[in-house]
mmCIF file of C-alpha atoms and ligand atoms in Angstrom:
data_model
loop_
_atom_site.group_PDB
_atom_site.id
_atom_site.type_symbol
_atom_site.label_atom_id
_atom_site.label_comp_id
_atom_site.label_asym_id
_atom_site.label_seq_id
_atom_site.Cartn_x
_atom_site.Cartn_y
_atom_site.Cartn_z
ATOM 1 C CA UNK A 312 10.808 -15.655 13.206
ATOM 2 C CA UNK A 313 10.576 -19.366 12.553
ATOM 3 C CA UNK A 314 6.837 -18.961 13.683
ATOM 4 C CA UNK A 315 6.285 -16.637 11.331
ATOM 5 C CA UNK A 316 7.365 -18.092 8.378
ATOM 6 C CA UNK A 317 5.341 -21.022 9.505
ATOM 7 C CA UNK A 318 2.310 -18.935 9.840
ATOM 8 C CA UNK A 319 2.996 -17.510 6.666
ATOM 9 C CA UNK A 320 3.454 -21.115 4.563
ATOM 10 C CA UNK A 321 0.386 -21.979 6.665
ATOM 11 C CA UNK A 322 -1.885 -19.797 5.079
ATOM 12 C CA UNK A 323 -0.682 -20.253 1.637
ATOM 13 C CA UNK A 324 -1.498 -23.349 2.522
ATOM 14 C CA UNK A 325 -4.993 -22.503 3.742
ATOM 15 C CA UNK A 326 -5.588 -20.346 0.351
ATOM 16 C CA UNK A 327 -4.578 -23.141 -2.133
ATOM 17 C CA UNK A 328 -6.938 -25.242 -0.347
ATOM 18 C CA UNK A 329 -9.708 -23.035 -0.315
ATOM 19 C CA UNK A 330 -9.029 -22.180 -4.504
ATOM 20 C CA UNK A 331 -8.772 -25.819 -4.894
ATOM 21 C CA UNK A 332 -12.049 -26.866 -3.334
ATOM 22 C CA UNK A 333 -13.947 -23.685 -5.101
ATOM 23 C CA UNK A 334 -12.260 -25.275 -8.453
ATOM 24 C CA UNK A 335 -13.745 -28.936 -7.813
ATOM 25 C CA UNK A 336 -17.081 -27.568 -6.860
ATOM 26 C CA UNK A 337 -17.063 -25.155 -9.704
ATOM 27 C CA UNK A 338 -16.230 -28.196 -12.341
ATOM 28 C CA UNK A 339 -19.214 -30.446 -10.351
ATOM 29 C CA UNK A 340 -21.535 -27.814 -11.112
ATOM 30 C CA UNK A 341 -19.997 -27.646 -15.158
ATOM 31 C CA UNK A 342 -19.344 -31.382 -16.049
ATOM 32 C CA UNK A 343 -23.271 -32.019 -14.597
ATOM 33 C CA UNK A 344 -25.004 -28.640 -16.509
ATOM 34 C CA UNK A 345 -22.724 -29.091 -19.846
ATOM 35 C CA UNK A 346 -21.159 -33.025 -20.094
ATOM 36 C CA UNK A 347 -19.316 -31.944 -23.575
ATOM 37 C CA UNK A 348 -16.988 -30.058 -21.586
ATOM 38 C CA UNK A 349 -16.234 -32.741 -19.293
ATOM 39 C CA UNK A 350 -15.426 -34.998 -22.483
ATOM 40 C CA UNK A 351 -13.418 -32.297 -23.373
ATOM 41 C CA UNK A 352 -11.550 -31.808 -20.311
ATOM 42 C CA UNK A 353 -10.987 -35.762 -20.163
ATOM 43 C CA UNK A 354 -9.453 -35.415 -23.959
ATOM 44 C CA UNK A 355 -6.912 -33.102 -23.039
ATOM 45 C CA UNK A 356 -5.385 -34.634 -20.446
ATOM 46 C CA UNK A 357 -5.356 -38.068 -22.055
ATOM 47 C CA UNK A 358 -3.508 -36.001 -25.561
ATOM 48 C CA UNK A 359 -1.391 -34.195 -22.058
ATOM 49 C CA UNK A 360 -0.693 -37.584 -21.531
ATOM 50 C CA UNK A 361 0.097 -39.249 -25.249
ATOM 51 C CA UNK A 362 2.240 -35.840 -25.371
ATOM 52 C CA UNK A 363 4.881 -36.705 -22.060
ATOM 53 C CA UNK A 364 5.171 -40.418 -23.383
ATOM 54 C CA UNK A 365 5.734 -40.360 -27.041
ATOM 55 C CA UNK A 366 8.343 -37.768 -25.725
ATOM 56 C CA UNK A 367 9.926 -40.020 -23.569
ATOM 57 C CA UNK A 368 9.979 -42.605 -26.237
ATOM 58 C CA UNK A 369 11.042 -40.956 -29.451
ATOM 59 C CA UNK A 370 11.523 -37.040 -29.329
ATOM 60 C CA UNK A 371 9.479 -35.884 -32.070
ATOM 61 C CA UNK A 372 9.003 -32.104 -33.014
ATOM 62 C CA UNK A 373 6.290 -32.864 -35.155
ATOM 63 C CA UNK A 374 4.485 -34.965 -33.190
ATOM 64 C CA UNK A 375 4.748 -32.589 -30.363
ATOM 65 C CA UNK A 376 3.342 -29.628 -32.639
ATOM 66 C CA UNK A 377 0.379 -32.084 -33.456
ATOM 67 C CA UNK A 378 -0.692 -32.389 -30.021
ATOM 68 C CA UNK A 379 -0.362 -29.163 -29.224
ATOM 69 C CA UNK A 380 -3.006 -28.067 -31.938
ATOM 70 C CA UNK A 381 -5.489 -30.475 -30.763
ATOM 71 C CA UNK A 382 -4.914 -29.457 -27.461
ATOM 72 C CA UNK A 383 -5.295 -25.787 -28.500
ATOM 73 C CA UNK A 384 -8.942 -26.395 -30.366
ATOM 74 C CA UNK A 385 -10.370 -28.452 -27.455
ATOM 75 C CA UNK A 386 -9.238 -25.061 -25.433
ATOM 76 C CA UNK A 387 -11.223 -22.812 -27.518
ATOM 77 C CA UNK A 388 -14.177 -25.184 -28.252
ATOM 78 C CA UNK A 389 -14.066 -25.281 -23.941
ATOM 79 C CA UNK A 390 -14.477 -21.634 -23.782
ATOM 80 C CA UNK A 391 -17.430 -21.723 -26.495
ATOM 81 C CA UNK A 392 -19.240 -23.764 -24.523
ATOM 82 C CA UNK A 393 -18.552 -21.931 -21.682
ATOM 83 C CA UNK A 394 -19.611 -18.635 -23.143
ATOM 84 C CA UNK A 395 -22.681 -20.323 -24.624
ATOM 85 C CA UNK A 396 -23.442 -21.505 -21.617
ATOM 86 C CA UNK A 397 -23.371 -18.170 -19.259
ATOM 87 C CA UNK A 398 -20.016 -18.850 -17.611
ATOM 88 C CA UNK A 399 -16.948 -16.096 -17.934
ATOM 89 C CA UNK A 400 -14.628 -17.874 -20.408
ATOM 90 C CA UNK A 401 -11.773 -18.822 -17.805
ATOM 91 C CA UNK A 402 -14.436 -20.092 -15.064
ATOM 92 C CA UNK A 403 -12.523 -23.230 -14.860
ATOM 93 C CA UNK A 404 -9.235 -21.857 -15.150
ATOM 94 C CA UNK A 405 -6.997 -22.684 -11.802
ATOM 95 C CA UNK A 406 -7.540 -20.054 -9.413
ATOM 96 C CA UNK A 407 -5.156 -17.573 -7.602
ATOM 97 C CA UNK A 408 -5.229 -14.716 -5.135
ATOM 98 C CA UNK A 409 -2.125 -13.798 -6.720
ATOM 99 C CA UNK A 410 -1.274 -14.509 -10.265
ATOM 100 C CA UNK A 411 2.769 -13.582 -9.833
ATOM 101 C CA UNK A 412 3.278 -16.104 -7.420
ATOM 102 C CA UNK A 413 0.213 -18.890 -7.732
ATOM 103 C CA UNK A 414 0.048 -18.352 -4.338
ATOM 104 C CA UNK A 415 3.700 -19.669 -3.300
ATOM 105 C CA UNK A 416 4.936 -16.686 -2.262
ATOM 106 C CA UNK A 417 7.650 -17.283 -4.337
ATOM 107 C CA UNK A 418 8.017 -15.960 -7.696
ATOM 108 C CA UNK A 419 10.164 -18.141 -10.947
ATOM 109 C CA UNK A 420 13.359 -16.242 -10.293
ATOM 110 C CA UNK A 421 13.478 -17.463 -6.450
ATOM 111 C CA UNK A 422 12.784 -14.003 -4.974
ATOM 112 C CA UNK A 423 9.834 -12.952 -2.395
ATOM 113 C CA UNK A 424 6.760 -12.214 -3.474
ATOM 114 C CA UNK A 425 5.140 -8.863 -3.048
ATOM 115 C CA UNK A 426 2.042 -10.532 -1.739
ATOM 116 C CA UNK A 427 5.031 -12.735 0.586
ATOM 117 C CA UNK A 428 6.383 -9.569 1.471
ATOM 118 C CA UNK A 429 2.999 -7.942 2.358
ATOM 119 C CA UNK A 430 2.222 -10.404 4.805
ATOM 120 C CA UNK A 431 5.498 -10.366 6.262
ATOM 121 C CA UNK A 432 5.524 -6.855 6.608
ATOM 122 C CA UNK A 433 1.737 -7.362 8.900
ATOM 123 C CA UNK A 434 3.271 -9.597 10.820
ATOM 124 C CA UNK A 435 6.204 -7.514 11.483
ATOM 125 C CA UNK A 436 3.949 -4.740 12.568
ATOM 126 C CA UNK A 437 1.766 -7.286 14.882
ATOM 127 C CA UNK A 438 5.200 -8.445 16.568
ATOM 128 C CA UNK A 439 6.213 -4.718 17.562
ATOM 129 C CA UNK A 440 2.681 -3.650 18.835
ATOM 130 C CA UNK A 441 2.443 -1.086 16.151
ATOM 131 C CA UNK A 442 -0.445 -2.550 14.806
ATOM 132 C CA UNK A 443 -1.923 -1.516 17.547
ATOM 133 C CA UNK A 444 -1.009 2.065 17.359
ATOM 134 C CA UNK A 445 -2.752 1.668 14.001
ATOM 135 C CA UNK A 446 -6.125 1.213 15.302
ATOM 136 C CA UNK A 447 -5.675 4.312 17.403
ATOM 137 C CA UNK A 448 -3.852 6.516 14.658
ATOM 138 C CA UNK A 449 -5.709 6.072 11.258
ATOM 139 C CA UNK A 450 -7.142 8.606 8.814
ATOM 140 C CA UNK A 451 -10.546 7.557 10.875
ATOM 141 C CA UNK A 452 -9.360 8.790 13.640
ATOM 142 C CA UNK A 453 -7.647 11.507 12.916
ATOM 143 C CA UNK A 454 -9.154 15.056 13.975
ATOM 144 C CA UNK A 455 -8.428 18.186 12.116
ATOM 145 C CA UNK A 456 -10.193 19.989 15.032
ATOM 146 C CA UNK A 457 -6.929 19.321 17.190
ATOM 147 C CA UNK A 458 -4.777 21.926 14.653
ATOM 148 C CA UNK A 459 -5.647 25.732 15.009
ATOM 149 C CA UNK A 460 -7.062 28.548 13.349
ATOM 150 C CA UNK A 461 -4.997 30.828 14.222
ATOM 151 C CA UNK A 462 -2.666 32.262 10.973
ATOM 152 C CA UNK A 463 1.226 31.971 11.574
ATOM 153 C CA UNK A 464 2.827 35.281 10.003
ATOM 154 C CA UNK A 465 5.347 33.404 9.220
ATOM 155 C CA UNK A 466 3.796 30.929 6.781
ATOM 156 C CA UNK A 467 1.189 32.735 6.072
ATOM 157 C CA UNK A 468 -1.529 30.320 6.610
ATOM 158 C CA UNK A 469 -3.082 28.463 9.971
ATOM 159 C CA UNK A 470 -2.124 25.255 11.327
ATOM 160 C CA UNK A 471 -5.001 23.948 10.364
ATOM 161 C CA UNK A 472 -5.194 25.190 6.830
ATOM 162 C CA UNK A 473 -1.506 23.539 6.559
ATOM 163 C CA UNK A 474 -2.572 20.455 7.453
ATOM 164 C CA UNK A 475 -5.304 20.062 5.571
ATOM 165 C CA UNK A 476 -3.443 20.156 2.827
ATOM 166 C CA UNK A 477 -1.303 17.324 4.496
ATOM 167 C CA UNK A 478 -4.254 15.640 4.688
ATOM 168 C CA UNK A 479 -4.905 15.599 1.307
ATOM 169 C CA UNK A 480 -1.918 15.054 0.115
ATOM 170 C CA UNK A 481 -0.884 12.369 2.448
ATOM 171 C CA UNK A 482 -4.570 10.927 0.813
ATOM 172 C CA UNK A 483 -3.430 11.425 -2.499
ATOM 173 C CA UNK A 484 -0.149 9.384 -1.838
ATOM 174 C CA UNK A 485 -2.221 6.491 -1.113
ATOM 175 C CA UNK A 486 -4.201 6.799 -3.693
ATOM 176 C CA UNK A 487 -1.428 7.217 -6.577
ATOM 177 C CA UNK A 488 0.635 4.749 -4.655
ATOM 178 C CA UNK A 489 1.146 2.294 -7.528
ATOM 179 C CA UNK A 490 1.573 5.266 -10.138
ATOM 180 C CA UNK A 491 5.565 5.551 -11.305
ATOM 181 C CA UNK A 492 5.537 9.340 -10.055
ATOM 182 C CA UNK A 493 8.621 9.619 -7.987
ATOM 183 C CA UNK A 494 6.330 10.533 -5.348
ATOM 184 C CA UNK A 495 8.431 10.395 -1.869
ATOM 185 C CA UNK A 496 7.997 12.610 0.953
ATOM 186 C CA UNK A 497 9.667 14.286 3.579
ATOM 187 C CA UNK A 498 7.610 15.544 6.627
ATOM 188 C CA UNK A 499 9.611 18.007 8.655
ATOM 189 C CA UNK A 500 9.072 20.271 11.403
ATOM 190 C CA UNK A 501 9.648 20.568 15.392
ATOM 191 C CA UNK A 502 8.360 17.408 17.479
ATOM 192 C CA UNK A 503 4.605 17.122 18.442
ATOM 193 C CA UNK A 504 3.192 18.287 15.244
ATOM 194 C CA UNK A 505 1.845 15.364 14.115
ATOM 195 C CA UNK A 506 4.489 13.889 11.836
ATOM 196 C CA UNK A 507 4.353 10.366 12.996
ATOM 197 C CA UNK A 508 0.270 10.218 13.237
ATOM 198 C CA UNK A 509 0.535 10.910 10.121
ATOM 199 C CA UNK A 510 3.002 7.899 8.631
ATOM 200 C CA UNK A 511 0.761 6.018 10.669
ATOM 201 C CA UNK A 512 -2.382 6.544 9.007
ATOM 202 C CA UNK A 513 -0.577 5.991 5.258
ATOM 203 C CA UNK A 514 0.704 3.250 6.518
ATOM 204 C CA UNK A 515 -2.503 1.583 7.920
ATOM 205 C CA UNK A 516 -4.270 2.340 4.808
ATOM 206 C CA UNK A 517 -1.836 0.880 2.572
ATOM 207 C CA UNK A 518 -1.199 -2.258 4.848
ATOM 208 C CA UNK A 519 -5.063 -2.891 4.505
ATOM 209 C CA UNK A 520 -4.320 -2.354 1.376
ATOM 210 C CA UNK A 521 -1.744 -5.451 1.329
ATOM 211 C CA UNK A 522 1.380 -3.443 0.479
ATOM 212 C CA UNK A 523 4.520 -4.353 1.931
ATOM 213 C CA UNK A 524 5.264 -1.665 4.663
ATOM 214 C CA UNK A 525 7.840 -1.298 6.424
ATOM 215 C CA UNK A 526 8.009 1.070 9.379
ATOM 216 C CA UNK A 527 11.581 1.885 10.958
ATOM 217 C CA UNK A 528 12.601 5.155 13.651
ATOM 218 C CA UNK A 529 15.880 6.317 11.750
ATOM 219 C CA UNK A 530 17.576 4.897 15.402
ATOM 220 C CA UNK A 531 16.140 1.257 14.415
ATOM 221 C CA UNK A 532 17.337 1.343 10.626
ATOM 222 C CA UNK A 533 20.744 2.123 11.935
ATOM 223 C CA UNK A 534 20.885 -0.910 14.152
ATOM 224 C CA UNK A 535 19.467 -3.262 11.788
ATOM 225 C CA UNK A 536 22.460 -1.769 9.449
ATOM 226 C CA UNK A 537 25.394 -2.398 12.083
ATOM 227 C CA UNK A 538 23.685 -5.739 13.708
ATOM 228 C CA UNK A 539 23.784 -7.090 10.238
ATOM 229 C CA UNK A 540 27.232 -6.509 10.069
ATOM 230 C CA UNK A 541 28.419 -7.041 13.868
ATOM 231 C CA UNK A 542 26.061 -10.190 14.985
ATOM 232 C CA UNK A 543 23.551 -11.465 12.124
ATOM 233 C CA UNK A 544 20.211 -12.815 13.381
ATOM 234 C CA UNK A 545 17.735 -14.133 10.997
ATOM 235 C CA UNK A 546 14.938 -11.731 11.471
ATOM 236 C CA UNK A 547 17.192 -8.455 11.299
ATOM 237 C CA UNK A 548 18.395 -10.287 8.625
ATOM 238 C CA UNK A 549 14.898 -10.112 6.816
ATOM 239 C CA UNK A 550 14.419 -6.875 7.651
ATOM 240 C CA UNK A 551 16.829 -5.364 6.783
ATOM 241 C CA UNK A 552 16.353 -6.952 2.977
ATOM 242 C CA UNK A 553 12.925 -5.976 3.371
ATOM 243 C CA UNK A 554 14.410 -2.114 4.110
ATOM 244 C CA UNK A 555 15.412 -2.222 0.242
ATOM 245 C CA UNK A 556 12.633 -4.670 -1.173
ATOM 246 C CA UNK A 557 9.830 -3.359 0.604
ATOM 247 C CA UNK A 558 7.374 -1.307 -1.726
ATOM 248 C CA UNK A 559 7.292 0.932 0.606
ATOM 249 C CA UNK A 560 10.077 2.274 3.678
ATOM 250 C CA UNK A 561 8.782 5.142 6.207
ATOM 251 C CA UNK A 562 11.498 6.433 8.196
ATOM 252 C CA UNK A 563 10.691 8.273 11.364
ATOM 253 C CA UNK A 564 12.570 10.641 13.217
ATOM 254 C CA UNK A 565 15.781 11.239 11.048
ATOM 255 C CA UNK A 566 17.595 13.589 13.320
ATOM 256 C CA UNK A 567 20.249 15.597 14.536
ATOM 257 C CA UNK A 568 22.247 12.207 15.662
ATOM 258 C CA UNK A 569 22.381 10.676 12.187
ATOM 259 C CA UNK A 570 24.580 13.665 10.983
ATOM 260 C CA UNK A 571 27.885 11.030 11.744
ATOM 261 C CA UNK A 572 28.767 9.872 8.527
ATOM 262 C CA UNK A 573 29.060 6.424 8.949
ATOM 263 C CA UNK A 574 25.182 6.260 9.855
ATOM 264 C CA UNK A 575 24.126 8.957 7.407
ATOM 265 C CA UNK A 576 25.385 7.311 4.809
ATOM 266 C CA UNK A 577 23.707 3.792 5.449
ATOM 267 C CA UNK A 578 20.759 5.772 5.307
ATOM 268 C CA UNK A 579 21.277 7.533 2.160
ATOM 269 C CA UNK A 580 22.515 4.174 0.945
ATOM 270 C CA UNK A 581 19.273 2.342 1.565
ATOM 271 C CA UNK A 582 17.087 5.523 0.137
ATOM 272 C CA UNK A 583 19.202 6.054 -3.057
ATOM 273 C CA UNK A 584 19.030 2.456 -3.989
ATOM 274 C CA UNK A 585 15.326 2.280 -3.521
ATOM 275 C CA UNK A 586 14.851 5.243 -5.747
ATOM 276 C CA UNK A 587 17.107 4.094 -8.218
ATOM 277 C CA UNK A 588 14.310 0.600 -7.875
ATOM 278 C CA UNK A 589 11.714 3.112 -8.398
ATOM 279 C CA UNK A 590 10.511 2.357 -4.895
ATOM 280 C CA UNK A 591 8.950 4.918 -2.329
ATOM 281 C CA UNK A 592 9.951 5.599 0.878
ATOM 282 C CA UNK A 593 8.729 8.465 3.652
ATOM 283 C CA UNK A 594 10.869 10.425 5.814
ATOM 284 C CA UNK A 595 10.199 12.035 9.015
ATOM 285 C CA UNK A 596 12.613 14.767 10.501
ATOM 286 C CA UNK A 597 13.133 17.791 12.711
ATOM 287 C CA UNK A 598 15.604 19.284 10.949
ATOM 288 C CA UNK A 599 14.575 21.609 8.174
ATOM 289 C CA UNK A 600 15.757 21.483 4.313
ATOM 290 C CA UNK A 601 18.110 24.077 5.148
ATOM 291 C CA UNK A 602 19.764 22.103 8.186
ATOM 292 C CA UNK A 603 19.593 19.228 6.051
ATOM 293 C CA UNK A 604 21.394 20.407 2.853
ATOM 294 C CA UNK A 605 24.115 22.018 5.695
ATOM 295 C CA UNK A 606 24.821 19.041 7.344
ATOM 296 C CA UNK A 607 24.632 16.780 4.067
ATOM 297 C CA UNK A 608 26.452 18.012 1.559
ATOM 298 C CA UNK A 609 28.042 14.895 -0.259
ATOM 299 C CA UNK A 610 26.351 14.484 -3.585
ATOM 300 C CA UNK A 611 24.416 11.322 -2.957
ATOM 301 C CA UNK A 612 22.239 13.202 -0.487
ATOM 302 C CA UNK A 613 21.413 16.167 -2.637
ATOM 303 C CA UNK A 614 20.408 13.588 -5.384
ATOM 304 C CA UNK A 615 18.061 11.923 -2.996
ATOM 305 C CA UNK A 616 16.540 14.817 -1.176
ATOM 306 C CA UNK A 617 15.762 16.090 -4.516
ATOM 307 C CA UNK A 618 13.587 13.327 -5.450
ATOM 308 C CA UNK A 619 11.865 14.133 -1.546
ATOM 309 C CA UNK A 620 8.456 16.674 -1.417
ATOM 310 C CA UNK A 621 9.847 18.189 1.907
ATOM 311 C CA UNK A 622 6.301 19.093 4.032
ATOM 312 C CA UNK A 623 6.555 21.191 6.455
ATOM 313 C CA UNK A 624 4.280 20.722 9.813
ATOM 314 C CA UNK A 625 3.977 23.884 11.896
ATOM 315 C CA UNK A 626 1.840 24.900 14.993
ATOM 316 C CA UNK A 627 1.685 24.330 18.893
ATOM 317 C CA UNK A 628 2.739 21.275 20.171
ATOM 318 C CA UNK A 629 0.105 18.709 20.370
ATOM 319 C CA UNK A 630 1.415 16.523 23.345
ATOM 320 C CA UNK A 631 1.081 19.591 25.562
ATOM 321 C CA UNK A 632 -2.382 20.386 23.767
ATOM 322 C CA UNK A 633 -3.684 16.709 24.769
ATOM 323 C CA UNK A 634 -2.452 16.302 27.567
ATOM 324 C CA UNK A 635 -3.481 19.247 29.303
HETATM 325 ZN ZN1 ZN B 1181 2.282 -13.458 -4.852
#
């Protein structure tokens, strides 16, 4: 964990560098094309400069205000000359890959990042191999050929027909992801119908996307709950913040087990109070709405599975249909 936070502060490191040496070479190419500006530039930090000592010295309000204007016109006679001269107005502005942070990873109020937390989450998916799952179950990859034709009485539709609109849905998830639309889902159905390949390929397109996933079995969130409060180790510790910070928590495989109400309600916990953030989350199960509302019947869990799409996957199951 140590390693990663070094690798992490590394390439914050690595980026500042980078926007720093793109900012000198970018001012080179200014001062020598338009010299005014560099007179400029050389005024405002000498008034910067006048400001901090006649500060020190004698505390003046007025004097302060002064500088301020001057410093103010040089600004906008910068960006005139700028603009005159074909560049965007804030060419020489300092530059970040994220604004929020100015590429700390640490934002004014002392809290992670979302950019932090993004590449945090990556590396938490390169430690548990699930990375490379990703290359191997991605919207790319994923084949609608597998699902068949065939119409289920019951639902009234094919496999296939079904999960197209999964598909597109799942699609449209991504897309809207930043929207404030409440949109959570809840993928249920018997095993092998492609619940988790799914999660996988939202999640690969939104971690390419540099959101902050976070990808826990139901099994795992419960252990990072009661290791947290049994033993405490530094990276459950940060993941299991990350469970309620993350921008966005997939849960796989919420079964039949977590019906005990100690876990079930560490669950529910962790869900409510992301909604209540406005944060999204995805569930996986094999029990259905109806089994669900049976077993949980406290109020807390009606109020969060009504903020839940519930999706339900149907057909043969695929494990026997690829491996045979
Ligand atoms: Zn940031």
């Amino acid at each position: 964990m140590k390693d990663m936070f070094r690798k992490i502060e590394r390439e914050y490191e690595l980026q500042r560098d980078k926007n720093r040496r793109e900012m000198e070479s970018r001012k080179e190419e200014v001062y020598s094309s338009v010299p005014e500006i560099k007179n400029i530039d050389q005024c405002t930090s000498t008034l910067g400069f006048d400001a901090l000592k006649s500060q020190i010295k004698s505390p003046s309000l007025d004097e302060l205000r002064k500088i301020n204007e001057d410093i103010y016109a040089l600004r906008g006679e910068k960006e005139k000359l700028l603009l005159e001269n074909g560049y965007s107005r804030n060419y020489l502005d300092d530059i970040y890959n994220c604004e929020d942070c100015k590429d700390t990873g640490v934002l004014e109020d002392g809290s992670r990042c979302h950019c932090m937390q993004a590449k945090i989450a990556r590396e938490l998916y390169s430690i548990s191999n699930m990375s490379y799952t990703l290359t191997k179950e991605n919207f790319n990859t994923f084949d609608l050929g597998i699902f068949s034709t065939e119409i289920y009485k019951s639902e009234g539709i094919s496999p296939r027909e079904n999960m197209e609109m999964i598909l597109m849905l799942s699609r449209k998830f991504v897309k809207t992801f930043y929207e404030k639309n409440d949109m959570n889902l809840l993928f249920y159905g018997a095993t092998g119908q492609g619940k988790t390949f799914m999660l996988n390929c939202i999640a690969k397109e939104l971690l390419d996307r540099n959101v902050a996933v976070i990808y826990q079995t139901a099994f795992n969130t419960i252990e990072l709950v009661e290791d947290r409060k049994f033993r405490r180790n530094e990276v459950n510790s940060v993941k299991y913040s990350l469970l309620f910070d993350c921008e966005l928590l997939i849960i796989d495989d919420l079964g039949i087990e977590f019906t005990n109400s100690f876990s079930a309600s560490e669950i529910f916990n962790i869900v409510n109070t992301r909604i209540l953030r406005g944060k999204k989350t995805l569930i996986s199960t094999n029990l259905s709405p109806n089994e669900l509302t049976q077993k949980y019947t406290d109020r807390v869990f009606s109020r969060v599975f009504q903020k839940f799409e519930p999706i339900k996957f149907f057909g043969e199951d695929l494990r026997l249909k690829i491996n045979s």
